[in-house]
Amino acid sequence: MADAESGGRRSGGGYGGRGHQNSKKRRYRGDDDDHYERRPQRRRYQEPLAQKVRRELLQIAESQTRTPEDDARNIATIVVEGFDDLEMVKSFHELILQLVLEQPFKIPFVAVVIIYANQQKTEIAEETLARAGQKAQQFAEAGSWREFKLVLRFLACLQRICDGEGVFPILDELFNKAADLQEQSAEDAVGLELVKIILLTIPYALQERSPAFEERTRDLLAKTEIIADAPHTLHSLVDPYPAVPEGVERPMAASSVISLLQKQLQHESENNWEFSCIPKLIQNVAPGPDGEAAVKKHTFPTIIIPEAVNPGSRPLFPEIYFSLYADQELETVPPTTDISSTLLRDSLVDTINMLDFNRTAVAQCLIDLDLYWAQGTFVGRGKQFDTLRELAADGKKIWKPEDMAVDAVFSQIFQLPSPEHRLVYFHSVITECCKVAPAAIAPSLGRAIRFLYTNVDYMDLELAYRFLDWFAHHLSNFEFRWKWTEWTGDVDKTNLHPKKAFIVGIIDKEIRLSFAKRIRETLPQIYHPLISEGKEKDTPDFKYASDQVPFAKEAREIHGLLRNKAPDGAFAGPLTAIARASLDHSPTSNPLLPATDAFVTAICFLGSKSLSHVLSCIDRCKDRLLALGRGQLVTTHPDTTTENGDNDALEAQPEIVTGDGAAVKRQIVQSVVSYWRDHPGIAVSLVDKLLNYTVLTPQSVLEWALMTGSSGLPDAGAQAADGADATNDGMGMGVGEAGGPREAGRAGSKLAEAYVYEMVASTVAKVTGRVRQIVAMRTRGEVPEQHVAMLDEHLERERADMRGMLESVKDAVGGVASGAADGMIEAEGQVPVSQEDLQLRKQWGLRWYKVFERKGIVEEGVVGEAAVQMAAEVARKAAEEAEANDARLAVKEETGTDEVKMEDANGEANGYGDVANGDDEIR
């Protein structure tokens, strides 16, 4: 039967003799519709409309094959046609504001989408304006001035579809508040921030060309000039190069941002408000189907600036324009006379700081910078300098997008008084940029490094160490490769020279991130002496292993007890022996110092395997260390007999050997640093842990590092007499210490050591951070009412300690800066010190002084009495406003009316709260 059927198909197939070969195909196709079985088809996937709109909106202006206008028109069409899809509409409105806040350079493109959508569906624009207005109001009340600025910029771009004067009444109100704040205090920085918002909004507001708007702008500029051009009293505190001597050209102008903006806008007014870098999307929007007159216009949102301006959660300071490439022979970035420099920088910085949860996205945005600005603003990516010179000779722009990106990131790393995020975040952004576009970024980064190194002598000391930390971290990500031969001329300079100190600090940081042998292999031969033999040892030698060192037997006994985890009382014997031997040799000396040195050195040696090992040792010995820090050593006297004179029945009578506790604490620091002299980073870490255990106090650490007599050790001559000089290798001599002629000659030299600054800065940060925590608890109302008085008393005590600590640091380094430190005075006429070395020490003292003077002023602005009172007042008014809002909502729910239209304070109505929590990040 099967053969017959197949033969029938061959005869009737009409395939010209090839039916046999195709019979199988015919069989599966079937010739009877009743028996035909269709194979299952793959289900077609149709992308949800909300997801499609989201994808298109996120990628707006990122295509190199489509124009942004086409993208905007296409997105508007999709939204209008799918307006019945409530999920899509809600997602669209949420994403609009999310893009405005996280990718500011896309604001003009997003605004054009709304303008196109308004031509066909006015409800879209109406809802967008309402949401943006509510958000701006919330940000103004909360003191979130960056977010307020971005939403206001978005509204300024939408003036084309609004009636009235648009954003200008709000700008006038901002200026009035700024003028009031400036009158109240010459040190006010909130007013400067409001003026900056005004000046940065104007270029976008004038994208809708109108004679009335231009006239309002000129009036505004006439008023803002008073504030923008006035020198601010705090400007010198944020100067990145404060120590440039007379007759030396400054590395950069470091002008005030608002002063630059004021001059740039006045220049633009003479050039018909060109704003060449901003894409002319709004001006080029084609009229709607019925002409522009038929398009409905909306009422501009009402935004009221609070009567009491909220300064925000982050202290504000005058902002300077930091640029590594500006105003050089080849203008690879916009000159500071061109408003493009500040407009581009502002959008880049906001993107970097707002997208901090996704460094990969930030890096991609920076690399794609040229896509978001007017065509012709930048040259092609990765252009070589020879090509740039030819283009410059022809009068063309040679602005490099990668230079702008690197410049913006470094401006945040070197922001004073403090960066907005942890420095490692900015480090990682640069690393990601190098991964995305290595050929383009690497040359720009090399030029930046050379500029910074060339001018490191005069750089603010805090910024110099930020540069050092970043450079070491960056090299560790790229196999520690660098053209070290360029700096060989500085290797033979004195260790006090800033460039030599920088090189030494970099090598030490590299060894921390790797190991000495590997770093040695990456360096030219001339650098090898900077890596001592001790740096190649994972475990430093135990100095008491040699019998030539005093108290070696007792120290080894202490080490054995520690290793066997003996009880605390077992240490009394060897510690007592050391203390008595010290008293026998020098009755006027502090007997606890050599005992402390042996005890702490044994702890360091036993715990040298890892941090957990040493922390375990410290934890077991904490009580003994605390007692020593109080200047007490509980022991027993072996010669004490009973009252009846029976020498055969000895009773141990408790005895306490006492000494200067402050000197003992300094000795603990000295012993840690001495043991880890070849790995100072570990010493800094251990000192920080000892602070956490309260074994040390912040004052004791600062005294060891800076103050006269800080080592706390016996006289150098007395120590040398019995060989006890092993407890003091000079590592602990303070900046003004005179421990004898030899040490007097080194007075102030420790200020050039990177690890000393690291130790002092981390200790100061620990203290100021604790005071800030107390202030935060006080101002946020986290403490019950009955405990407020106790907290205020505690705050007053901690604040006084902080002020005293900062003053002591300033006094110590100020003496070095003026040459009046004790050690420097005693060195004159006793120790031959070159005039160059003396001037370098004074320079180090001045640089240190500038840093801690700024820290004191910053902390007063955050935790001072006036600052705390103002913060408490702002918190009180915010609470009252929240209560009023809750009451209005309750009335609305009871009456069912819609008199007050409000959004959820957590941002749930518009999705911003999700963004802030990282739940809906733009990837």
mmCIF file of N, CA and C in Angstrom, residues 555-597:
data_model
loop_
_atom_site.group_PDB
_atom_site.id
_atom_site.type_symbol
_atom_site.label_atom_id
_atom_site.label_comp_id
_atom_site.label_asym_id
_atom_site.label_seq_id
_atom_site.Cartn_x
_atom_site.Cartn_y
_atom_site.Cartn_z
ATOM 1 N N ALA A 555 62.666 40.220 77.206
ATOM 2 C CA ALA A 555 61.761 40.396 76.060
ATOM 3 C C ALA A 555 61.437 39.059 75.407
ATOM 4 N N ARG A 556 62.455 38.184 75.311
ATOM 5 C CA ARG A 556 62.180 36.862 74.735
ATOM 6 C C ARG A 556 61.255 36.049 75.647
ATOM 7 N N GLU A 557 61.395 36.256 76.945
ATOM 8 C CA GLU A 557 60.484 35.582 77.876
ATOM 9 C C GLU A 557 59.050 36.085 77.671
ATOM 10 N N ILE A 558 58.902 37.396 77.487
ATOM 11 C CA ILE A 558 57.572 37.964 77.220
ATOM 12 C C ILE A 558 56.994 37.383 75.943
ATOM 13 N N HIS A 559 57.837 37.254 74.932
ATOM 14 C CA HIS A 559 57.369 36.683 73.666
ATOM 15 C C HIS A 559 56.893 35.254 73.860
ATOM 16 N N GLY A 560 57.628 34.459 74.652
ATOM 17 C CA GLY A 560 57.218 33.086 74.903
ATOM 18 C C GLY A 560 55.887 33.016 75.637
ATOM 19 N N LEU A 561 55.704 33.909 76.607
ATOM 20 C CA LEU A 561 54.431 33.952 77.333
ATOM 21 C C LEU A 561 53.279 34.310 76.402
ATOM 22 N N LEU A 562 53.516 35.248 75.520
ATOM 23 C CA LEU A 562 52.470 35.631 74.557
ATOM 24 C C LEU A 562 52.132 34.472 73.632
ATOM 25 N N ARG A 563 53.144 33.789 73.175
ATOM 26 C CA ARG A 563 52.914 32.684 72.248
ATOM 27 C C ARG A 563 52.139 31.555 72.921
ATOM 28 N N ASN A 564 52.393 31.350 74.211
ATOM 29 C CA ASN A 564 51.701 30.283 74.946
ATOM 30 C C ASN A 564 50.380 30.758 75.553
ATOM 31 N N LYS A 565 50.009 32.003 75.253
ATOM 32 C CA LYS A 565 48.744 32.566 75.745
ATOM 33 C C LYS A 565 48.655 32.491 77.261
ATOM 34 N N ALA A 566 49.731 32.921 77.909
ATOM 35 C CA ALA A 566 49.793 32.914 79.364
ATOM 36 C C ALA A 566 48.836 33.944 79.938
ATOM 37 N N PRO A 567 48.386 33.765 81.188
ATOM 38 C CA PRO A 567 47.496 34.755 81.810
ATOM 39 C C PRO A 567 48.224 36.064 82.048
ATOM 40 N N ASP A 568 47.451 37.110 82.280
ATOM 41 C CA ASP A 568 48.018 38.454 82.388
ATOM 42 C C ASP A 568 49.038 38.554 83.514
ATOM 43 N N GLY A 569 48.786 37.872 84.640
ATOM 44 C CA GLY A 569 49.703 37.974 85.771
ATOM 45 C C GLY A 569 51.082 37.430 85.489
ATOM 46 N N ALA A 570 51.207 36.559 84.500
ATOM 47 C CA ALA A 570 52.509 35.965 84.201
ATOM 48 C C ALA A 570 53.499 36.975 83.645
ATOM 49 N N PHE A 571 53.006 38.099 83.131
ATOM 50 C CA PHE A 571 53.916 39.086 82.530
ATOM 51 C C PHE A 571 54.557 39.985 83.578
ATOM 52 N N ALA A 572 54.077 39.920 84.814
ATOM 53 C CA ALA A 572 54.598 40.828 85.839
ATOM 54 C C ALA A 572 56.086 40.610 86.070
ATOM 55 N N GLY A 573 56.516 39.345 86.039
ATOM 56 C CA GLY A 573 57.923 39.048 86.324
ATOM 57 C C GLY A 573 58.889 39.716 85.362
ATOM 58 N N PRO A 574 58.830 39.421 84.055
ATOM 59 C CA PRO A 574 59.800 40.043 83.139
ATOM 60 C C PRO A 574 59.629 41.551 83.026
ATOM 61 N N LEU A 575 58.421 42.039 83.095
ATOM 62 C CA LEU A 575 58.219 43.491 83.004
ATOM 63 C C LEU A 575 58.809 44.181 84.229
ATOM 64 N N THR A 576 58.642 43.537 85.399
ATOM 65 C CA THR A 576 59.215 44.114 86.619
ATOM 66 C C THR A 576 60.734 44.133 86.546
ATOM 67 N N ALA A 577 61.309 43.076 86.022
ATOM 68 C CA ALA A 577 62.773 43.010 85.914
ATOM 69 C C ALA A 577 63.309 44.140 85.040
ATOM 70 N N ILE A 578 62.624 44.400 83.934
ATOM 71 C CA ILE A 578 63.075 45.486 83.049
ATOM 72 C C ILE A 578 62.927 46.829 83.736
ATOM 73 N N ALA A 579 61.801 47.046 84.422
ATOM 74 C CA ALA A 579 61.559 48.336 85.073
ATOM 75 C C ALA A 579 62.583 48.587 86.173
ATOM 76 N N ARG A 580 62.893 47.545 86.971
ATOM 77 C CA ARG A 580 63.867 47.736 88.058
ATOM 78 C C ARG A 580 65.269 47.988 87.508
ATOM 79 N N ALA A 581 65.631 47.268 86.460
ATOM 80 C CA ALA A 581 66.955 47.487 85.875
ATOM 81 C C ALA A 581 67.077 48.909 85.343
ATOM 82 N N SER A 582 66.008 49.420 84.793
ATOM 83 C CA SER A 582 66.025 50.791 84.278
ATOM 84 C C SER A 582 66.158 51.783 85.420
ATOM 85 N N LEU A 583 65.449 51.532 86.548
ATOM 86 C CA LEU A 583 65.562 52.432 87.692
ATOM 87 C C LEU A 583 66.946 52.366 88.319
ATOM 88 N N ASP A 584 67.519 51.177 88.374
ATOM 89 C CA ASP A 584 68.865 51.043 88.939
ATOM 90 C C ASP A 584 69.882 51.833 88.129
ATOM 91 N N HIS A 585 69.693 51.835 86.828
ATOM 92 C CA HIS A 585 70.646 52.555 85.967
ATOM 93 C C HIS A 585 70.423 54.060 86.033
ATOM 94 N N SER A 586 69.158 54.478 86.042
ATOM 95 C CA SER A 586 68.848 55.909 86.036
ATOM 96 C C SER A 586 67.619 56.147 86.907
ATOM 97 N N PRO A 587 67.814 56.476 88.175
ATOM 98 C CA PRO A 587 66.684 56.619 89.100
ATOM 99 C C PRO A 587 65.677 57.678 88.674
ATOM 100 N N THR A 588 66.103 58.654 87.888
ATOM 101 C CA THR A 588 65.175 59.727 87.485
ATOM 102 C C THR A 588 64.443 59.422 86.187
ATOM 103 N N SER A 589 64.741 58.299 85.541
ATOM 104 C CA SER A 589 64.114 57.980 84.257
ATOM 105 C C SER A 589 62.739 57.370 84.471
ATOM 106 N N ASN A 590 62.008 57.241 83.408
ATOM 107 C CA ASN A 590 60.686 56.607 83.439
ATOM 108 C C ASN A 590 60.884 55.103 83.261
ATOM 109 N N PRO A 591 60.703 54.288 84.316
ATOM 110 C CA PRO A 591 61.023 52.856 84.212
ATOM 111 C C PRO A 591 60.058 52.083 83.327
ATOM 112 N N LEU A 592 58.924 52.688 83.006
ATOM 113 C CA LEU A 592 57.924 51.969 82.220
ATOM 114 C C LEU A 592 58.244 51.955 80.727
ATOM 115 N N LEU A 593 59.112 52.867 80.289
ATOM 116 C CA LEU A 593 59.352 52.976 78.842
ATOM 117 C C LEU A 593 60.051 51.748 78.266
ATOM 118 N N PRO A 594 61.176 51.298 78.813
ATOM 119 C CA PRO A 594 61.804 50.093 78.237
ATOM 120 C C PRO A 594 60.935 48.852 78.403
ATOM 121 N N ALA A 595 60.193 48.770 79.510
ATOM 122 C CA ALA A 595 59.288 47.632 79.690
ATOM 123 C C ALA A 595 58.184 47.657 78.627
ATOM 124 N N THR A 596 57.656 48.843 78.366
ATOM 125 C CA THR A 596 56.600 48.978 77.344
ATOM 126 C C THR A 596 57.134 48.626 75.971
ATOM 127 N N ASP A 597 58.364 49.069 75.690
ATOM 128 C CA ASP A 597 58.941 48.780 74.379
ATOM 129 C C ASP A 597 59.097 47.275 74.167
#
